Amino acid sequence: MKWFEKHPMSMIVVGILGVSLSAIFVKYSQAPSVVTAAYRLLWTVALMLPMVFGSRNFRKELAAADRRTVVLCAVSGIFLALHFTAWFESLNQTSVASSTAIVCTEVIWVAVGFLVVLGGRIPKMAAASIAVTVAGSLMIALSDYSAGGNHLWGDALALAAAMFSAVYTLIGRQVRRGMSTTVYTFIVYVFCALSLCGATFFSGQSLTGHGMSSVVVGLLLAVFSTLLGHSIFSWCLKYFSPSFVSASKLCEPVAASLFAMMLFGEIPAALQVAGGLVTVGGVLLYSRVESGQAGRRAAGKEAARA
């Protein structure tokens, strides 16, 4: 681990590869989307159990969680379950390039939620970046509409997945102020897994009978996309600025599209590529604006202390 601490950029690369492989693994699953998502979360919870219960501090923090915190984590877990289900189904309906580009607009919907629900204010440049992102998504939708089939429905599901993830993120920002990342994510993942299992049963489906390959896909998603993907990005915040980590996540649509081209022969159309670039550019612009705001707030606090 010390080598990685001296070379943290290598972990950024690992994180990008981890999240980029998520869309690829899903394509190989033979199970329904909700079942694939359930496999991923069940494996994730199982892999986290020794870490959480093997630490005295984590056990104490878990036992000390109050009812309000647990309820918020439960709601967060439900929206995370909705995110996974909608996005996995999106990948069954449209291309990896379109789905990953649209789902990465989560940060934009977090900003909209902050404005509408929490009464926040958005600078003009941030509003412009949101408009750019929406324009890029519409270009992708137009390209997929011309292609026919269920691509447009897949784009809509990816958009819904981004919005569900935004709710999960907004709740997390409130809850994590008094909790460690490990305990918070563990509680959320438990409720997410329970929600997905419940949705599977209520929809008349089964967690079994989908072949060993689907179970393996769930394990690969848990290891690479969750633990070596999202968790690695959280670890990298210790060594890099939030804006850099956020910007690095935008490599996911590019890397995932390249994997899809090589493995599935998915060659995106020119308008689809242009829309993806515009969408990612809008998200990157917003990340820079948010980073600038955070820097100014930090400078203001330092000046006030002085």
Coordinates of C-alpha atoms in Angstrom, one line a residue:
M1 CA 0.0 0.0 0.0
K2 CA 2.9 2.4 0.6
W3 CA 3.9 2.2 -3.1
F4 CA 0.4 3.4 -4.0
E5 CA 0.6 6.2 -1.4
K6 CA 3.8 7.4 -3.2
H7 CA 2.2 7.0 -6.6
P8 CA -1.4 7.9 -6.1
M9 CA -1.9 8.7 -9.8
S10 CA -1.8 4.9 -10.4
M11 CA -4.8 4.6 -8.2
I12 CA -6.7 7.1 -10.3
V13 CA -6.0 4.9 -13.3
V14 CA -7.2 1.8 -11.4
G15 CA -10.4 3.7 -10.4
I16 CA -11.1 4.7 -14.0
L17 CA -10.6 1.2 -15.3
G18 CA -12.8 -0.2 -12.5
V19 CA -15.8 2.0 -13.1
S20 CA -15.4 1.8 -16.9
L21 CA -15.6 -2.0 -16.8
S22 CA -19.0 -1.8 -15.1
A23 CA -20.9 -1.3 -18.3
I24 CA -18.9 -4.1 -20.0
F25 CA -19.6 -6.6 -17.2
V26 CA -23.3 -5.9 -17.3
K27 CA -23.4 -6.7 -21.0
Y28 CA -22.2 -10.3 -20.2
S29 CA -24.9 -10.9 -17.6
Q30 CA -27.7 -13.3 -18.5
A31 CA -29.9 -12.3 -15.6
P32 CA -32.6 -9.5 -15.6
S33 CA -31.2 -6.1 -14.7
V34 CA -32.7 -6.1 -11.1
V35 CA -31.1 -9.5 -10.4
T36 CA -27.7 -8.4 -11.8
A37 CA -27.8 -5.4 -9.5
A38 CA -28.8 -7.6 -6.5
Y39 CA -25.9 -9.9 -7.2
R40 CA -23.5 -6.8 -7.2
L41 CA -24.8 -5.4 -3.9
L42 CA -25.0 -8.8 -2.2
W43 CA -21.3 -9.5 -3.1
T44 CA -20.3 -6.0 -2.1
V45 CA -21.9 -6.3 1.4
A46 CA -20.4 -9.8 1.8
L47 CA -16.9 -8.4 1.0
M48 CA -17.3 -5.4 3.3
L49 CA -18.5 -7.5 6.3
P50 CA -15.0 -8.5 7.6
M51 CA -13.7 -5.0 7.3
V52 CA -16.6 -3.4 9.1
F53 CA -17.1 -6.0 11.9
G54 CA -13.4 -6.7 12.2
S55 CA -12.8 -3.1 13.3
R56 CA -13.8 -2.1 16.9
N57 CA -14.2 1.6 15.8
F58 CA -16.5 0.7 12.9
R59 CA -18.5 -1.6 15.2
K60 CA -19.0 1.2 17.7
E61 CA -19.9 3.7 15.1
L62 CA -22.4 1.3 13.6
A63 CA -24.0 0.6 17.0
A64 CA -24.2 4.4 17.7
A65 CA -26.1 5.3 14.5
D66 CA -29.4 7.0 15.5
R67 CA -32.8 6.3 14.0
R68 CA -32.8 9.4 11.7
T69 CA -29.4 8.4 10.3
V70 CA -30.6 4.8 9.6
V71 CA -33.8 6.1 7.9
L72 CA -31.8 8.4 5.7
C73 CA -29.4 5.6 4.8
A74 CA -32.4 3.4 4.0
V75 CA -33.8 6.0 1.6
S76 CA -30.4 6.5 0.1
G77 CA -30.1 2.8 -0.4
I78 CA -33.5 2.6 -2.2
F79 CA -32.5 5.4 -4.7
L80 CA -29.2 3.6 -5.2
A81 CA -31.1 0.4 -6.0
L82 CA -33.3 2.4 -8.5
H83 CA -30.1 3.8 -10.1
F84 CA -28.5 0.4 -10.6
T85 CA -31.7 -1.1 -12.0
A86 CA -32.4 1.7 -14.4
W87 CA -28.8 1.9 -15.6
F88 CA -28.3 -1.8 -16.1
E89 CA -31.5 -2.0 -18.1
S90 CA -30.4 1.1 -20.1
L91 CA -27.3 -0.9 -21.1
N92 CA -29.6 -3.7 -22.4
Q93 CA -31.5 -1.2 -24.6
T94 CA -28.8 1.2 -26.0
S95 CA -25.1 1.5 -26.6
V96 CA -22.4 1.7 -23.9
A97 CA -21.3 5.1 -25.3
S98 CA -24.8 6.7 -25.0
S99 CA -25.6 5.2 -21.7
T100 CA -22.4 6.0 -19.9
A101 CA -22.3 9.6 -21.3
I102 CA -25.8 10.3 -20.1
V103 CA -25.5 8.6 -16.7
C104 CA -22.3 10.7 -15.9
T105 CA -24.6 13.8 -15.8
E106 CA -25.4 12.9 -12.2
V107 CA -23.4 16.0 -10.9
I108 CA -25.6 18.3 -13.0
W109 CA -28.8 16.8 -11.4
V110 CA -27.2 17.1 -8.0
A111 CA -26.9 20.9 -8.8
V112 CA -30.5 21.1 -9.9
G113 CA -31.6 19.2 -6.7
F114 CA -29.5 21.6 -4.6
L115 CA -31.2 24.5 -6.3
V116 CA -34.8 23.2 -6.1
V117 CA -34.9 21.2 -2.9
L118 CA -32.3 22.7 -0.7
G119 CA -32.8 26.3 -1.9
G120 CA -29.3 26.8 -3.0
R121 CA -28.0 29.3 -5.7
I122 CA -26.3 28.4 -8.9
P123 CA -23.8 30.9 -10.6
K124 CA -24.4 31.9 -14.2
M125 CA -21.5 29.8 -15.5
A126 CA -22.8 26.8 -13.7
A127 CA -26.2 27.3 -15.3
A128 CA -24.5 27.6 -18.7
S129 CA -22.7 24.3 -18.1
I130 CA -26.0 22.6 -17.3
A131 CA -27.5 24.0 -20.5
V132 CA -24.4 22.6 -22.4
T133 CA -24.9 19.2 -20.8
V134 CA -28.6 19.1 -21.6
A135 CA -27.7 20.0 -25.2
G136 CA -25.2 17.2 -25.5
S137 CA -27.7 14.7 -24.1
L138 CA -30.3 15.8 -26.6
M139 CA -27.7 15.3 -29.4
I140 CA -27.2 11.7 -28.2
A141 CA -31.0 11.2 -28.0
L142 CA -31.4 12.5 -31.6
S143 CA -28.7 10.2 -32.9
D144 CA -30.3 7.2 -31.1
Y145 CA -33.7 8.2 -32.4
S146 CA -32.4 8.1 -35.9
A147 CA -30.9 4.7 -35.3
G148 CA -34.4 3.2 -34.3
G149 CA -35.0 0.3 -32.0
N150 CA -35.1 0.8 -28.2
H151 CA -32.1 3.1 -28.1
L152 CA -34.1 6.2 -27.1
W153 CA -35.8 4.2 -24.3
G154 CA -32.3 3.2 -23.1
D155 CA -31.2 6.9 -23.1
A156 CA -34.3 7.8 -21.0
L157 CA -33.4 5.0 -18.5
A158 CA -29.8 6.3 -18.3
L159 CA -31.2 9.8 -17.6
A160 CA -33.4 8.4 -14.9
A161 CA -30.4 6.5 -13.4
A162 CA -28.4 9.7 -13.3
M163 CA -31.3 11.4 -11.4
F164 CA -31.7 8.6 -9.0
S165 CA -27.9 8.7 -8.3
A166 CA -28.2 12.4 -7.7
V167 CA -30.8 11.9 -4.9
Y168 CA -28.5 9.3 -3.4
T169 CA -25.6 11.8 -3.5
L170 CA -27.6 14.6 -2.0
I171 CA -28.7 12.4 0.9
G172 CA -25.1 11.3 1.4
R173 CA -23.9 14.8 1.7
Q174 CA -26.2 15.4 4.6
V175 CA -25.6 12.0 6.4
R176 CA -21.8 11.7 5.9
R177 CA -21.1 14.8 7.9
G178 CA -21.1 12.8 11.1
M179 CA -20.2 9.4 9.8
S180 CA -17.1 7.7 8.2
T181 CA -17.3 6.7 4.6
T182 CA -17.0 3.0 5.3
V183 CA -19.9 2.8 7.8
Y184 CA -22.1 5.1 5.7
T185 CA -21.6 3.1 2.5
F186 CA -22.0 -0.2 4.4
I187 CA -25.4 0.7 5.8
V188 CA -26.5 2.1 2.4
Y189 CA -25.3 -1.0 0.6
V190 CA -27.2 -3.2 3.0
F191 CA -30.5 -1.4 2.4
C192 CA -29.7 -1.2 -1.3
A193 CA -29.2 -5.0 -1.4
L194 CA -32.4 -5.6 0.5
S195 CA -34.4 -3.3 -1.8
L196 CA -33.1 -5.1 -4.9
C197 CA -33.9 -8.5 -3.4
G198 CA -37.4 -7.3 -2.5
A199 CA -37.9 -5.9 -6.0
T200 CA -36.8 -9.2 -7.5
F201 CA -39.3 -11.2 -5.4
F202 CA -42.2 -8.8 -5.9
S203 CA -41.7 -8.8 -9.6
G204 CA -42.1 -12.5 -9.7
Q205 CA -38.4 -13.2 -10.5
S206 CA -35.9 -15.4 -8.7
L207 CA -32.3 -14.8 -7.6
T208 CA -31.4 -18.3 -8.8
G209 CA -31.6 -20.0 -12.2
H210 CA -29.7 -17.4 -14.2
G211 CA -26.5 -19.3 -14.7
M212 CA -23.2 -19.1 -12.9
S213 CA -21.9 -16.4 -15.3
S214 CA -24.4 -13.9 -13.9
V215 CA -23.3 -14.6 -10.4
V216 CA -19.7 -14.1 -11.5
V217 CA -20.6 -10.9 -13.2
G218 CA -22.1 -9.7 -9.9
L219 CA -18.8 -10.5 -8.1
L220 CA -16.7 -8.7 -10.8
L221 CA -19.0 -5.7 -10.5
A222 CA -18.6 -5.7 -6.7
V223 CA -14.8 -6.1 -6.8
F224 CA -13.8 -3.9 -9.8
S225 CA -16.6 -1.4 -10.1
T226 CA -17.5 -0.8 -6.5
L227 CA -14.4 -1.6 -4.3
L228 CA -11.7 -0.9 -7.0
G229 CA -13.8 1.8 -8.6
H230 CA -15.9 4.1 -6.5
S231 CA -14.1 3.3 -3.2
I232 CA -10.7 4.0 -4.8
F233 CA -11.9 7.4 -5.9
S234 CA -12.9 8.1 -2.3
W235 CA -9.4 7.0 -1.2
C236 CA -7.9 9.4 -3.8
L237 CA -9.5 12.4 -2.2
K238 CA -6.8 12.2 0.4
Y239 CA -4.2 13.0 -2.3
F240 CA -6.0 15.0 -4.9
S241 CA -8.5 17.8 -5.0
P242 CA -12.2 16.9 -5.4
S243 CA -12.3 18.7 -8.7
F244 CA -9.5 16.6 -10.1
V245 CA -11.1 13.3 -8.9
S246 CA -14.5 14.4 -10.3
A247 CA -12.8 15.3 -13.7
S248 CA -11.0 11.9 -13.8
K249 CA -14.4 10.1 -13.5
L250 CA -15.3 11.7 -16.8
C251 CA -12.9 9.3 -18.5
E252 CA -15.4 6.6 -17.8
P253 CA -17.6 7.2 -21.0
V254 CA -14.5 7.3 -23.2
A255 CA -12.8 4.2 -21.7
A256 CA -16.1 2.2 -21.6
S257 CA -16.8 3.1 -25.2
L258 CA -13.4 1.9 -26.3
F259 CA -13.9 -1.4 -24.5
A260 CA -17.4 -1.7 -26.2
M261 CA -15.8 -1.0 -29.6
M262 CA -13.2 -3.8 -29.1
L263 CA -15.5 -6.4 -27.5
F264 CA -18.9 -5.8 -29.0
G265 CA -18.2 -3.9 -32.2
E266 CA -20.3 -0.9 -31.0
I267 CA -19.1 1.9 -33.4
P268 CA -20.8 5.2 -32.3
A269 CA -22.3 7.5 -35.0
A270 CA -20.7 10.9 -35.6
L271 CA -23.6 12.8 -33.9
Q272 CA -23.5 10.3 -31.0
V273 CA -19.7 11.0 -30.5
A274 CA -20.3 14.8 -30.7
G275 CA -23.1 14.6 -28.2
G276 CA -21.0 12.6 -25.8
L277 CA -18.2 15.1 -26.0
V278 CA -20.5 18.0 -25.5
T279 CA -22.2 16.2 -22.5
V280 CA -18.8 15.4 -20.8
G281 CA -17.6 18.9 -21.6
G282 CA -20.6 20.4 -19.8
V283 CA -20.0 18.2 -16.8
L284 CA -16.3 19.1 -16.7
L285 CA -17.2 22.9 -17.0
Y286 CA -19.6 22.5 -14.0
S287 CA -16.9 20.7 -12.0
R288 CA -14.5 23.6 -12.6
V289 CA -17.1 26.2 -11.6
E290 CA -17.9 24.2 -8.4
S291 CA -14.2 23.8 -7.6
G292 CA -13.7 27.6 -8.0
Q293 CA -16.6 28.2 -5.6
A294 CA -15.2 25.8 -3.0
G295 CA -11.8 27.5 -3.2
R296 CA -13.4 31.0 -2.7
R297 CA -15.4 29.7 0.3
A298 CA -12.3 28.2 1.8
A299 CA -10.4 31.4 1.3
G300 CA -13.2 33.4 2.9
K301 CA -13.2 31.1 6.0
E302 CA -9.4 31.6 6.3
A303 CA -9.8 35.4 6.0
A304 CA -12.5 35.4 8.7
R305 CA -10.3 33.4 11.1
A306 CA -7.5 35.9 10.5

